[in-house]
Coordinates of C-alpha atoms and ligand atoms in Angstrom, one line a residue:
X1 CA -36.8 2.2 110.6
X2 CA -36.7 2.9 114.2
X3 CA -35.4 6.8 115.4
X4 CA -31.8 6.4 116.6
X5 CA -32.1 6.0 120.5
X6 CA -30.2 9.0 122.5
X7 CA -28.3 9.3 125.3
X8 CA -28.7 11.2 128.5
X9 CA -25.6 12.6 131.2
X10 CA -26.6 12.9 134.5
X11 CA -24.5 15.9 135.4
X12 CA -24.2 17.4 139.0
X13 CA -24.8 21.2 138.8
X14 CA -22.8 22.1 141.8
X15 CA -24.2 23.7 144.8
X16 CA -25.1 26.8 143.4
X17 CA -22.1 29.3 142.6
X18 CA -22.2 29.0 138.5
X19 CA -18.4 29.0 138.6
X20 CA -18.6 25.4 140.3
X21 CA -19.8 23.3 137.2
X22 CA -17.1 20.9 135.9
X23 CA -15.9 21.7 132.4
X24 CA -17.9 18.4 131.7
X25 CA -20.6 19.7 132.5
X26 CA -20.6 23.0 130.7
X27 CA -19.6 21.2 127.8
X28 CA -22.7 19.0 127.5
X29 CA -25.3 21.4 128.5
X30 CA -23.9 23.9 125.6
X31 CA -24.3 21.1 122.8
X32 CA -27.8 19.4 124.8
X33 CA -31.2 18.8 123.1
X34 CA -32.9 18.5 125.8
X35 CA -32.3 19.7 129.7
X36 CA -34.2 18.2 132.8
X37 CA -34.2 20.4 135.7
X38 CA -34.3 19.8 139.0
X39 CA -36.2 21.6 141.8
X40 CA -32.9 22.6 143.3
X41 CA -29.7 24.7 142.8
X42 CA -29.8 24.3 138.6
X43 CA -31.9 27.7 137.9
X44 CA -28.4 29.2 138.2
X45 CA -27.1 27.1 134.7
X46 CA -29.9 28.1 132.1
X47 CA -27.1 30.6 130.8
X48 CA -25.1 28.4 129.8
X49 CA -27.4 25.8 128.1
X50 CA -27.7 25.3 124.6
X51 CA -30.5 28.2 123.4
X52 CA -32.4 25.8 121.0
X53 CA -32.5 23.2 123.8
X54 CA -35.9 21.9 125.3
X55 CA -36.4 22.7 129.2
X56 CA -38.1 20.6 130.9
X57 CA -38.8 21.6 134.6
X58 CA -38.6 18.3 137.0
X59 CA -39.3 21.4 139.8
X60 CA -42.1 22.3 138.5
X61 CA -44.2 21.2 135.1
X62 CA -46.7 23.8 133.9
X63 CA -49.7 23.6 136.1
X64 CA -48.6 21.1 138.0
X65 CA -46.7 20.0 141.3
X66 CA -43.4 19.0 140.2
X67 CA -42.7 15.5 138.5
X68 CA -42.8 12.4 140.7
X69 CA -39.9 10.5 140.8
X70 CA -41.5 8.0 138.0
X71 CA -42.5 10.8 135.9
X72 CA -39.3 12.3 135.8
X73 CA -37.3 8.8 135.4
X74 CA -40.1 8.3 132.5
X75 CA -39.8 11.9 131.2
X76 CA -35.5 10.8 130.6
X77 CA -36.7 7.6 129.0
X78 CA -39.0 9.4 126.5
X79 CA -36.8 12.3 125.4
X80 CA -33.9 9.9 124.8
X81 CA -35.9 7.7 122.5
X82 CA -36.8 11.1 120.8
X83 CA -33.2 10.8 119.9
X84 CA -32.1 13.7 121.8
X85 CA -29.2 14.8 123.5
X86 CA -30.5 14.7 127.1
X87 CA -29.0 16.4 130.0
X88 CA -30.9 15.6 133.5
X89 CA -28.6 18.7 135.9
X90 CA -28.8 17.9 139.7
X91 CA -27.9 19.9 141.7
X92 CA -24.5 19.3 143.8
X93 CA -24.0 15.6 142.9
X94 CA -26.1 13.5 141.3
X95 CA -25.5 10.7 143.7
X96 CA -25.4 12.8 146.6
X97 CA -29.1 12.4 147.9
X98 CA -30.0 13.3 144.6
X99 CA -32.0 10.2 143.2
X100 CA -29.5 9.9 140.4
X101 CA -28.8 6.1 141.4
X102 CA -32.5 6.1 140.8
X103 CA -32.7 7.3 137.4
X104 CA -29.4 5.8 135.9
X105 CA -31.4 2.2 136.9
X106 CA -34.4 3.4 135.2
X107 CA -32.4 4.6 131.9
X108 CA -30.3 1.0 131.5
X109 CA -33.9 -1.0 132.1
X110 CA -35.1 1.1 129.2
X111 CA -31.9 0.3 127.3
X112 CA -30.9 4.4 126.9
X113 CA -26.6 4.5 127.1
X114 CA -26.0 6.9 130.0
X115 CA -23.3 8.7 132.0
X116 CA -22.5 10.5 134.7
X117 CA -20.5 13.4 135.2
X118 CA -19.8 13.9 139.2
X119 CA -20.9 17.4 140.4
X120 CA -19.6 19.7 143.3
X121 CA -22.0 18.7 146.7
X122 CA -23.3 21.1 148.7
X123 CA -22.3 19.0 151.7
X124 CA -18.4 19.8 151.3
X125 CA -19.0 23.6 149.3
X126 CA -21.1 25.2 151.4
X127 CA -18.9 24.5 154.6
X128 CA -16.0 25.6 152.7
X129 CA -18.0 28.8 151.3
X130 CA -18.9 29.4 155.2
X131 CA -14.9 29.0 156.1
X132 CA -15.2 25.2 157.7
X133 CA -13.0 23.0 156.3
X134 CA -14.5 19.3 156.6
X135 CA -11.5 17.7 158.0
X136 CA -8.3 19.9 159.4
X137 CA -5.2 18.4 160.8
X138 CA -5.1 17.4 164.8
X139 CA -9.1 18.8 164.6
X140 CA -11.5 16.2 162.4
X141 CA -9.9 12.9 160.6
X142 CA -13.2 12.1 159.1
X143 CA -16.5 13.8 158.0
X144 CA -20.0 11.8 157.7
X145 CA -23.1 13.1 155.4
X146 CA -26.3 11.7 156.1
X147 CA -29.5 13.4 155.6
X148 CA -32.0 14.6 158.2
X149 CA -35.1 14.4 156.2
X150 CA -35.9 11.2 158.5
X151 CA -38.0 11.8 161.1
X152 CA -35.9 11.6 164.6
X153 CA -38.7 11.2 166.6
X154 CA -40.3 8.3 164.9
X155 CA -39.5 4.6 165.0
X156 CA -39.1 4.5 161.5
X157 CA -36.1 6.7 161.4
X158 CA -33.1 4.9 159.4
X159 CA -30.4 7.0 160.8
X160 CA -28.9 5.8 163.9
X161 CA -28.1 9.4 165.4
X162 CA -27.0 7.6 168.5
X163 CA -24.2 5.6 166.5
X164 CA -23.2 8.7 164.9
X165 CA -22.8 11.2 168.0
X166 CA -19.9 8.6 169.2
X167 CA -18.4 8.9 165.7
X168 CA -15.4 11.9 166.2
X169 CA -15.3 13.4 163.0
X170 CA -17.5 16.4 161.2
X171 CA -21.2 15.2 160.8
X172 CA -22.5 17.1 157.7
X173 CA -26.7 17.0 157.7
X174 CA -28.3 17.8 154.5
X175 CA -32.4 18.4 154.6
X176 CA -32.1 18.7 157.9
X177 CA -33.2 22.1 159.1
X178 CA -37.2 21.3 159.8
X179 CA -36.0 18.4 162.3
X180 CA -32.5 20.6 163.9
X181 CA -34.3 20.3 167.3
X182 CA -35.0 16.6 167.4
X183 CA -31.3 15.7 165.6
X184 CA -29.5 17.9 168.0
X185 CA -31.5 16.4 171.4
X186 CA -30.7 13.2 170.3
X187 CA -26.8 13.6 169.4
X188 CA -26.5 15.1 172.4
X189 CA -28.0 12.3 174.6
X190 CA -26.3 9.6 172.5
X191 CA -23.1 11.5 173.8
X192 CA -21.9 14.5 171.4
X193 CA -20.5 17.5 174.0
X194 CA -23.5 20.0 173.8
X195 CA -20.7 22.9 173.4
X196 CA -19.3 21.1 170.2
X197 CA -18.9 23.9 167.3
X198 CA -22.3 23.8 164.9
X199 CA -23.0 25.7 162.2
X200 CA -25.6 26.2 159.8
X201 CA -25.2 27.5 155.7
X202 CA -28.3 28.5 154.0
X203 CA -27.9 29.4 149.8
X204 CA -24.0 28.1 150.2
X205 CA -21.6 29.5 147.5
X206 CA -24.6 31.5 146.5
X207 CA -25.1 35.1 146.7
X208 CA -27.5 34.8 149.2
X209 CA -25.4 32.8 151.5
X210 CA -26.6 33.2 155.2
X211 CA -24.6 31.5 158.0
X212 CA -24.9 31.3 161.8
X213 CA -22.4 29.2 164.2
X214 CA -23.1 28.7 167.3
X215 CA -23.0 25.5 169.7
X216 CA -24.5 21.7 169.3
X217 CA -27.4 22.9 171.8
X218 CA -27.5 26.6 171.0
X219 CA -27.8 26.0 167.0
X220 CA -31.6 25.5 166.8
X221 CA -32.4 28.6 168.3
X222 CA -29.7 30.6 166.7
X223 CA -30.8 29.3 163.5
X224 CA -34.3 30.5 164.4
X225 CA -33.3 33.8 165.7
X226 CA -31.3 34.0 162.4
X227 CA -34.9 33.0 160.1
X228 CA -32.7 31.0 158.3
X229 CA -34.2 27.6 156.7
X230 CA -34.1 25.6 153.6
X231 CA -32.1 25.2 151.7
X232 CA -29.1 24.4 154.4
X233 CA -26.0 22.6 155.4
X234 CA -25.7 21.5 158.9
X235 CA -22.0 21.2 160.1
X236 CA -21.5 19.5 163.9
X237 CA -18.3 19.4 164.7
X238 CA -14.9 21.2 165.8
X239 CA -14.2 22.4 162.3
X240 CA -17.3 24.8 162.4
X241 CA -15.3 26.8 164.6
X242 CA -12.8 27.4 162.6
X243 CA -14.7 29.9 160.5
X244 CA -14.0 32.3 162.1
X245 CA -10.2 32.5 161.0
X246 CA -10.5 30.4 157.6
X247 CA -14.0 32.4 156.4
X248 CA -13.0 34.4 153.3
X249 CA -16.2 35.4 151.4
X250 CA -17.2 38.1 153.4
X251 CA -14.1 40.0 152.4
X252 CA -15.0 40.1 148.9
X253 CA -15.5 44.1 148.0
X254 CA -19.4 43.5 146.7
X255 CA -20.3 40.9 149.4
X256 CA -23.7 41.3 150.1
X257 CA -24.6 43.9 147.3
X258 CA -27.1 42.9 144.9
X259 CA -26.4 44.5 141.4
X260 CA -28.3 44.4 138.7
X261 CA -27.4 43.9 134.8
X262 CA -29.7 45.1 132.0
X263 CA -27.0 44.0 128.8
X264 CA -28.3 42.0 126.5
X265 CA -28.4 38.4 127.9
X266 CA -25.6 37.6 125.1
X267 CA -23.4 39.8 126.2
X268 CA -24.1 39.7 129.8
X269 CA -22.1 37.2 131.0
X270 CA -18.3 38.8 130.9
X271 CA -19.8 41.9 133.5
X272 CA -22.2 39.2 135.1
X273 CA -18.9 37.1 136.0
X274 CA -16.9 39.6 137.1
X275 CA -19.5 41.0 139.6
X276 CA -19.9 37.9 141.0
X277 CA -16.3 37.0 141.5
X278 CA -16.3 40.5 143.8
X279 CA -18.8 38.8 145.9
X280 CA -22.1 40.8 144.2
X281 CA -25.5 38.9 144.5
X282 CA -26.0 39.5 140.5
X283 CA -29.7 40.0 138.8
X284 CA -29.3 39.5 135.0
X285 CA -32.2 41.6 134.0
X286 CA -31.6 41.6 129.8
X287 CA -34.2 44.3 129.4
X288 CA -33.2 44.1 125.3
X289 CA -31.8 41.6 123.0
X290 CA -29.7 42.7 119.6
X291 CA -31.4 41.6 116.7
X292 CA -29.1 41.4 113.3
X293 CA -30.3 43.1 110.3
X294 CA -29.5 39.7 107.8
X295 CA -29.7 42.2 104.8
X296 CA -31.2 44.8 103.2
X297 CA -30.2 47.2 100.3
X298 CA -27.6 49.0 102.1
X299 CA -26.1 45.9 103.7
X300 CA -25.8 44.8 99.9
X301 CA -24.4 48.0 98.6
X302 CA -22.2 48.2 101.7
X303 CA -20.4 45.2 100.6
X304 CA -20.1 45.0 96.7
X305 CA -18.2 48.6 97.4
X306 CA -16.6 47.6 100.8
X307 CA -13.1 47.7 99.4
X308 CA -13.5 51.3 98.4
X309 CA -14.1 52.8 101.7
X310 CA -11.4 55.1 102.8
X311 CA -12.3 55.1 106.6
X312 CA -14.7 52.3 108.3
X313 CA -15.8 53.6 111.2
X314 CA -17.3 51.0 114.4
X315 CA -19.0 51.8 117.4
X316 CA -19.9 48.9 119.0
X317 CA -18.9 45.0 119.4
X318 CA -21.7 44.0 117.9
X319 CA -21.3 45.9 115.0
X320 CA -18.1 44.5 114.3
X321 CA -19.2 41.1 114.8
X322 CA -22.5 41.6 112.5
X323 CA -20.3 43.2 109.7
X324 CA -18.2 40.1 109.2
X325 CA -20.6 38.4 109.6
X326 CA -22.7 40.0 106.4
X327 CA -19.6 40.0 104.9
X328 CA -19.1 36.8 104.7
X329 CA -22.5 36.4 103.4
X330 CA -21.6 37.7 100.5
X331 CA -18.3 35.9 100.0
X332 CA -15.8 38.5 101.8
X333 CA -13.7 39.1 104.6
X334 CA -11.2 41.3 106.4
X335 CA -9.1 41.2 103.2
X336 CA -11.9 43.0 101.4
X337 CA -11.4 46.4 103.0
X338 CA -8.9 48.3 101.9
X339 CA -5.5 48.1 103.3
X340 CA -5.3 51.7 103.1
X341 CA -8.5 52.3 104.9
X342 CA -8.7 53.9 108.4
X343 CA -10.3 51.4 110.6
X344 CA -11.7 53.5 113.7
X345 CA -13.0 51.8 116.6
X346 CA -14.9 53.7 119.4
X347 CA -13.4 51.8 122.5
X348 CA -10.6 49.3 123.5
X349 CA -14.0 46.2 123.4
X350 CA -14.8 47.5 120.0
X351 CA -11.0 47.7 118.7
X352 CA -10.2 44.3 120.2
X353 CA -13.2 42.8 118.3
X354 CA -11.7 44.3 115.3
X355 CA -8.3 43.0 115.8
X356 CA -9.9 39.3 116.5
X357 CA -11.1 39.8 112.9
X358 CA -7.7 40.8 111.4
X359 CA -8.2 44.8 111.0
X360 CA -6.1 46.8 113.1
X361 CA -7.9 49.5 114.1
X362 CA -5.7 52.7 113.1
X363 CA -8.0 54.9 115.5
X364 CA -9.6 54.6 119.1
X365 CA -10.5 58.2 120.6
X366 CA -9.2 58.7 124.1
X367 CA -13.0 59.4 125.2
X368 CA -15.4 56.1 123.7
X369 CA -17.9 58.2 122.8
X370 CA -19.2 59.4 119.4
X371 CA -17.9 62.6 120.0
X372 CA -15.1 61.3 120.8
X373 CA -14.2 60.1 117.8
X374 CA -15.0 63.0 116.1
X375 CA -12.8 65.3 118.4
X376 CA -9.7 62.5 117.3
X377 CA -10.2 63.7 113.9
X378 CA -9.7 67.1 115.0
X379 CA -11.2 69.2 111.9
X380 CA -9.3 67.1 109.9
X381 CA -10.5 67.8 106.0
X382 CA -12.6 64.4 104.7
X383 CA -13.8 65.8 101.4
X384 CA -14.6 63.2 99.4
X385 CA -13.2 60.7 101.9
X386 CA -15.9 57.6 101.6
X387 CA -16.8 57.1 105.5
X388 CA -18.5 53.7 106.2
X389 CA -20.0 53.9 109.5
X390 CA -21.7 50.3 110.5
X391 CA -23.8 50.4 113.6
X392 CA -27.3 50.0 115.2
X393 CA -30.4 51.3 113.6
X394 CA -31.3 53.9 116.1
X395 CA -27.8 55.2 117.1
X396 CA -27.4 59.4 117.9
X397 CA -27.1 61.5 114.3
X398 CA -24.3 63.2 115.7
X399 CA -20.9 60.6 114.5
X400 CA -22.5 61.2 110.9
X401 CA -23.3 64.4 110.8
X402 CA -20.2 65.5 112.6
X403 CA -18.2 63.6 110.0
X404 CA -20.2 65.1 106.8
X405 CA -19.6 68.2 108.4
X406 CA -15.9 67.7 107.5
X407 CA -17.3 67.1 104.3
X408 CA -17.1 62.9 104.0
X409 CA -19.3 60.9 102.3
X410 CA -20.6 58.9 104.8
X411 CA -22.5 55.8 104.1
X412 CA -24.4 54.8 107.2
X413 CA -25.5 50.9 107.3
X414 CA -27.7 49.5 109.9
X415 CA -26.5 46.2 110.6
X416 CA -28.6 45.8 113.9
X417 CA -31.2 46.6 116.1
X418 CA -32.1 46.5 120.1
X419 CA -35.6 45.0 120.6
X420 CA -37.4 45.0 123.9
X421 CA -37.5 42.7 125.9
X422 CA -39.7 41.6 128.8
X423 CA -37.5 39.9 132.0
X424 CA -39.7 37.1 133.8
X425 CA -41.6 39.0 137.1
X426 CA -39.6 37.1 139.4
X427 CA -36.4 38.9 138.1
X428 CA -38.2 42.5 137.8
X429 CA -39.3 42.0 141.6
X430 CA -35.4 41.2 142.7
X431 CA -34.4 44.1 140.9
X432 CA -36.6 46.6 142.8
X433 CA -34.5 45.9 145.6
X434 CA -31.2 46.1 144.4
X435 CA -28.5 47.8 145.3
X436 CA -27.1 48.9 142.4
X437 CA -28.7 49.3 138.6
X438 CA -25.8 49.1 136.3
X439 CA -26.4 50.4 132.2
X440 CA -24.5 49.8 129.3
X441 CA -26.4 52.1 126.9
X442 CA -28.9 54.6 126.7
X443 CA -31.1 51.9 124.9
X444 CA -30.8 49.6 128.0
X445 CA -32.2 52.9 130.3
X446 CA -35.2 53.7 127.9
X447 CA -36.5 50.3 128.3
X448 CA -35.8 49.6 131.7
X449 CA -37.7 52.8 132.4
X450 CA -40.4 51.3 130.2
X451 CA -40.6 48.5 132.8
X452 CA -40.8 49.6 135.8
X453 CA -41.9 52.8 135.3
X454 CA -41.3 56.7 135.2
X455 CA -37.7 57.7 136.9
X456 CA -37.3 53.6 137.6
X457 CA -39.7 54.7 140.3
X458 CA -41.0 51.0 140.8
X459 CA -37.0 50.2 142.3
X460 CA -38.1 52.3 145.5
X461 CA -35.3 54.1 145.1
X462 CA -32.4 52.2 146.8
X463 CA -30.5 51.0 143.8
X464 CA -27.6 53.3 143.5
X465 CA -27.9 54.0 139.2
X466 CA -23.9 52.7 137.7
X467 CA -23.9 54.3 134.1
X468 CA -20.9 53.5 132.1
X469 CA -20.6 57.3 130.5
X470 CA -22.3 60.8 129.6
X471 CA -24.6 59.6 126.9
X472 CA -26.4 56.8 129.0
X473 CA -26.5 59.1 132.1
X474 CA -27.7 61.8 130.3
X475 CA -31.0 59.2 128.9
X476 CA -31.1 58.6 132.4
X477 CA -31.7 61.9 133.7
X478 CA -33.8 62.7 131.1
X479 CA -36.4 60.1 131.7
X480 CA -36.1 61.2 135.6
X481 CA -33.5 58.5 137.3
X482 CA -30.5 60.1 139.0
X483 CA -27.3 58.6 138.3
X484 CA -25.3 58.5 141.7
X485 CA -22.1 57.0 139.6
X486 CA -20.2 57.2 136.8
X487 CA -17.6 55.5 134.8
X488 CA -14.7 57.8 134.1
X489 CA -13.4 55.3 131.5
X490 CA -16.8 54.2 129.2
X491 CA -15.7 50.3 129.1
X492 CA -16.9 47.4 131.6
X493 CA -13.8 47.2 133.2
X494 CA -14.2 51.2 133.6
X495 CA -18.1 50.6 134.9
X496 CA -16.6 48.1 137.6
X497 CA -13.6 50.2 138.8
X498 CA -16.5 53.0 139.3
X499 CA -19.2 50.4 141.2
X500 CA -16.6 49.2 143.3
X501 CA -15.1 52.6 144.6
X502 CA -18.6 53.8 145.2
X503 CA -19.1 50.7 147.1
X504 CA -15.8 51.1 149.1
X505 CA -16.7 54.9 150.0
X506 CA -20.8 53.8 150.9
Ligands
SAH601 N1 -27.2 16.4 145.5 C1 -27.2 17.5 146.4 C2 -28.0 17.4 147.6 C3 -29.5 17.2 147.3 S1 -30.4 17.1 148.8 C4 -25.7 17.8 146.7 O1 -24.9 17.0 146.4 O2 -25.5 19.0 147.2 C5 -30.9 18.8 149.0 C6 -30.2 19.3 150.3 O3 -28.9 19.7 149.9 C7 -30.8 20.6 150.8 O4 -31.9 20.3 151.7 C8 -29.7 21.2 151.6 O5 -29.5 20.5 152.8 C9 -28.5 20.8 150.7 N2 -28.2 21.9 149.8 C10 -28.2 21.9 148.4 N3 -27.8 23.1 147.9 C11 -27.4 23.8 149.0 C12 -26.8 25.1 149.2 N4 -26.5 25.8 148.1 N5 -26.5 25.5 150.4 C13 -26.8 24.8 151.5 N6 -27.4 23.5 151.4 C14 -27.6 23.1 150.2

């Protein structure tokens, strides 16, 4: 019997902002076997991809250049008659200079079902990231992309740049910033005005955005002044000079500002998002990952007696996730607790998770600490009051021992743990030059400190340290960092109202 044949989506990545993927896209990519990436602009997706998928790096295959165009178009054929999934990402378009005409032929010869799912293209976002708008009323009724990669200089150059200069609308040049000098002599004698608006957007919709705009004749030494290069948009036209009043991403409050996140790459994302949407160049640096307990004697006991508890005490969204989850391991659910229980939660994340799960929690301290919940109990009397308190191995004695000090019989289960982990170099090196280091938990500071050493001494000492409340920035300061900011209220969104009034005032 033959394997069952798979199928592959060519899906356009968008031009680099991760916000820009179609739903489409996201969609396949979370339920794909397989994921070819391309050289370009797709880095920014991995989050998103299915964990258990296979990457495959078109860019760059281990030891090697990266894939020819056969290999890669061969690579697609292979993995779909391994009966996977297949996703090939492109970035922008796929049939925007991006070979994907090439590959689709390839997959039908080989008889693989295909389709393709449209991406954003650089050629149109990173103009409108930059504040051009393509075509505007009265200003340009047409826009042109062609690519520059041709050489202008040489006979064999398939672009007519003569033909084009005479055409009035925007010209849009992709790949063209190692030949700027030769395209803009030769628009310019086939009859463009030399002081027509040009501009040039390097990293559009990405953090690292850099734009210059200056003239038709001015733009190649502008753009050299500037250092900018690949990866850019060229726009020639009137529109580019309407950046000036249409431009918009400068006025975002972290523009500019790289920030770095140490969560847990699972739980990254919600802070990640929010940074960038503020206009912060965002380093996910998951410097741990959570680790469930699956079981162990305690988790057993923990539920055979769950419905006696009196009082069920969480601390983190984790651990209310990972006690449903073991729960329901053993054949229970929310309906096991006690009715009559006291379900505390430490913060508004962790009470919320609760609720999702159908426990109201009946408690959440006005400070989201551990002392904090003990000072809402207020010397309240808990003799003989069964306590459960589900968390992470490792957590601070105090919650349990303030709460047997009231005389409860507490029953601590572990039903997690935070293991190290170790961020690729690349990331490490980005975050030594960040502006801000942001931490969730004192766990997140110990190992961070691990990697790049005493006092976070290897981050040269720019990064402004974000700590979301007394117990991280006290782990801080004990392993030598100082902690410039933070949060009055210990939640993300409290983290990000601190980060961005220290950014305002700096
Ligand atoms: N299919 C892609 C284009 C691939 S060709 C698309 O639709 O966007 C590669 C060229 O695209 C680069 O040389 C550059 O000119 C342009 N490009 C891609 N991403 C870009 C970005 N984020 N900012 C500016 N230019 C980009």
């Amino acid at each position: 019997m033959s394997t069952p044949v798979g199928h592959v989506a060519l899906v356009g990545a968008g031009p680099g902002d991760p916000g820009l993927l179609t739903v489409r896209g996201r969609e396949l990519l979370g339920s794909a076997e397989a994921v070819v990436l391309d050289r370009l602009g797709t880095a920014q997706l991995i989050p998103f991809i299915n964990p258990s998928a296979r990457l495959v790096d078109a860019g760059k295959a281990p030891g090697r250049q990266a894939l020819t165009q056969d290999q890669t178009n061969r690579t697609l054929v292979d993995l779909a008659r391994e009966g996977l999934r297949v996703v090939r990402l492109k970035g922008g378009d796929p049939f925007v200079f991006g070979r994907g005409g090439e590959e689709a032929i390839a997959l039908r010869d080989a008889g693989i079902p295909y389709e393709v799912v449209p991406g954003i293209t650089s050629s149109i976002a990173a103009p409108a990231y930059a504040g051009i708008p393509v075509t505007h009323r009265a200003v340009a009724t047409s826009f042109t992309v062609v690519t520059g990669h041709e050489d202008p200089t040489k006979d064999g150059d398939q672009t007519d740049w003569e033909v084009l200069a005479r055409v009035p609308g925007t010209l849009v040049v992709l790949m063209g910033m190692g030949r700027l000098q030769g395209i803009a002599d030769r628009l310019i004698a086939g009859g463009r005005p030399a002081d027509q608006p040009a501009a040039a957007v390097q990293w559009g919709t990405t953090p690292r955005q850099r734009q210059v705009v200056a003239t038709l004749a001015t733009l190649p030494a502008a753009v050299a002044e500037a250092g900018l290069g690949n990866p850019a948009v060229v726009v020639i036209g009137d529109v580019a000079g309407l950046s000036g009043s249409v431009g918009w991403l400068g006025d975002r409050p972290l523009a500019g500002r790289r920030v770095v996140v140490t969560r847990a790459r699972a739980q990254a994302s919600g802070l990640s998002a929010s940074l960038a949407r503020l206009g912060a160049e965002v380093v996910e640096l998951p410097v741990i990952r959570v680790a469930p307990i699956a079981s162990s004697p305690d988790i057993d006991a923990m539920a055979a007696r769950i419905g006696e508890y009196r009082m069920v005490v969480l601390t983190s969204v984790n651990g209310v996730e990972q006690l449903f989850a073991r729960l329901r391991d053993h054949g229970r659910d929310a309906r096991s607790i006690s009715p009559d229980a006291l379900a505390v939660a430490i913060g508004p994340a962790t009470a919320e998770a609760l609720d999702a799960h159908g426990v109201v929690p009946g408690l959440v301290p006005e400070r989201f600490v551990a002392e904090g919940i003990l000072e809402a109990l207020g010397g309240r009397d808990l003799t003989g009051v069964t306590v459960l308190v589900a968390r992470a191995r490792g957590s601070r004695p105090e919650l349990v021992d303030g709460l047997r000090a009231l005389g409860a019989d507490v029953h601590e289960v572990h039903l997690y743990e935070t293991l190290a982990e170790a961020p690729p170099e690349q990331e490490l090196e980005r975050a030594r030059d960040a502006d801000y280091l942001t931490f969730t938990a004192s766990s997140t500071v110990r190992r961070f400190v691990d990697l790049l050493g005493p006092g976070g001494a290897a981050t040269r000492g720019r990064g402004r340290v974000v700590s979301i409340g007394p117990v991280t920035s006290a782990t801080a300061r004990e392993l030598g960092m100082d902690v410039q900011v933070e949060a009055a209220e210990h939640t993300i969104p409290g983290l990000l109202d601190a980060l961005l009034a220290d950014a305002a005032g700096g």
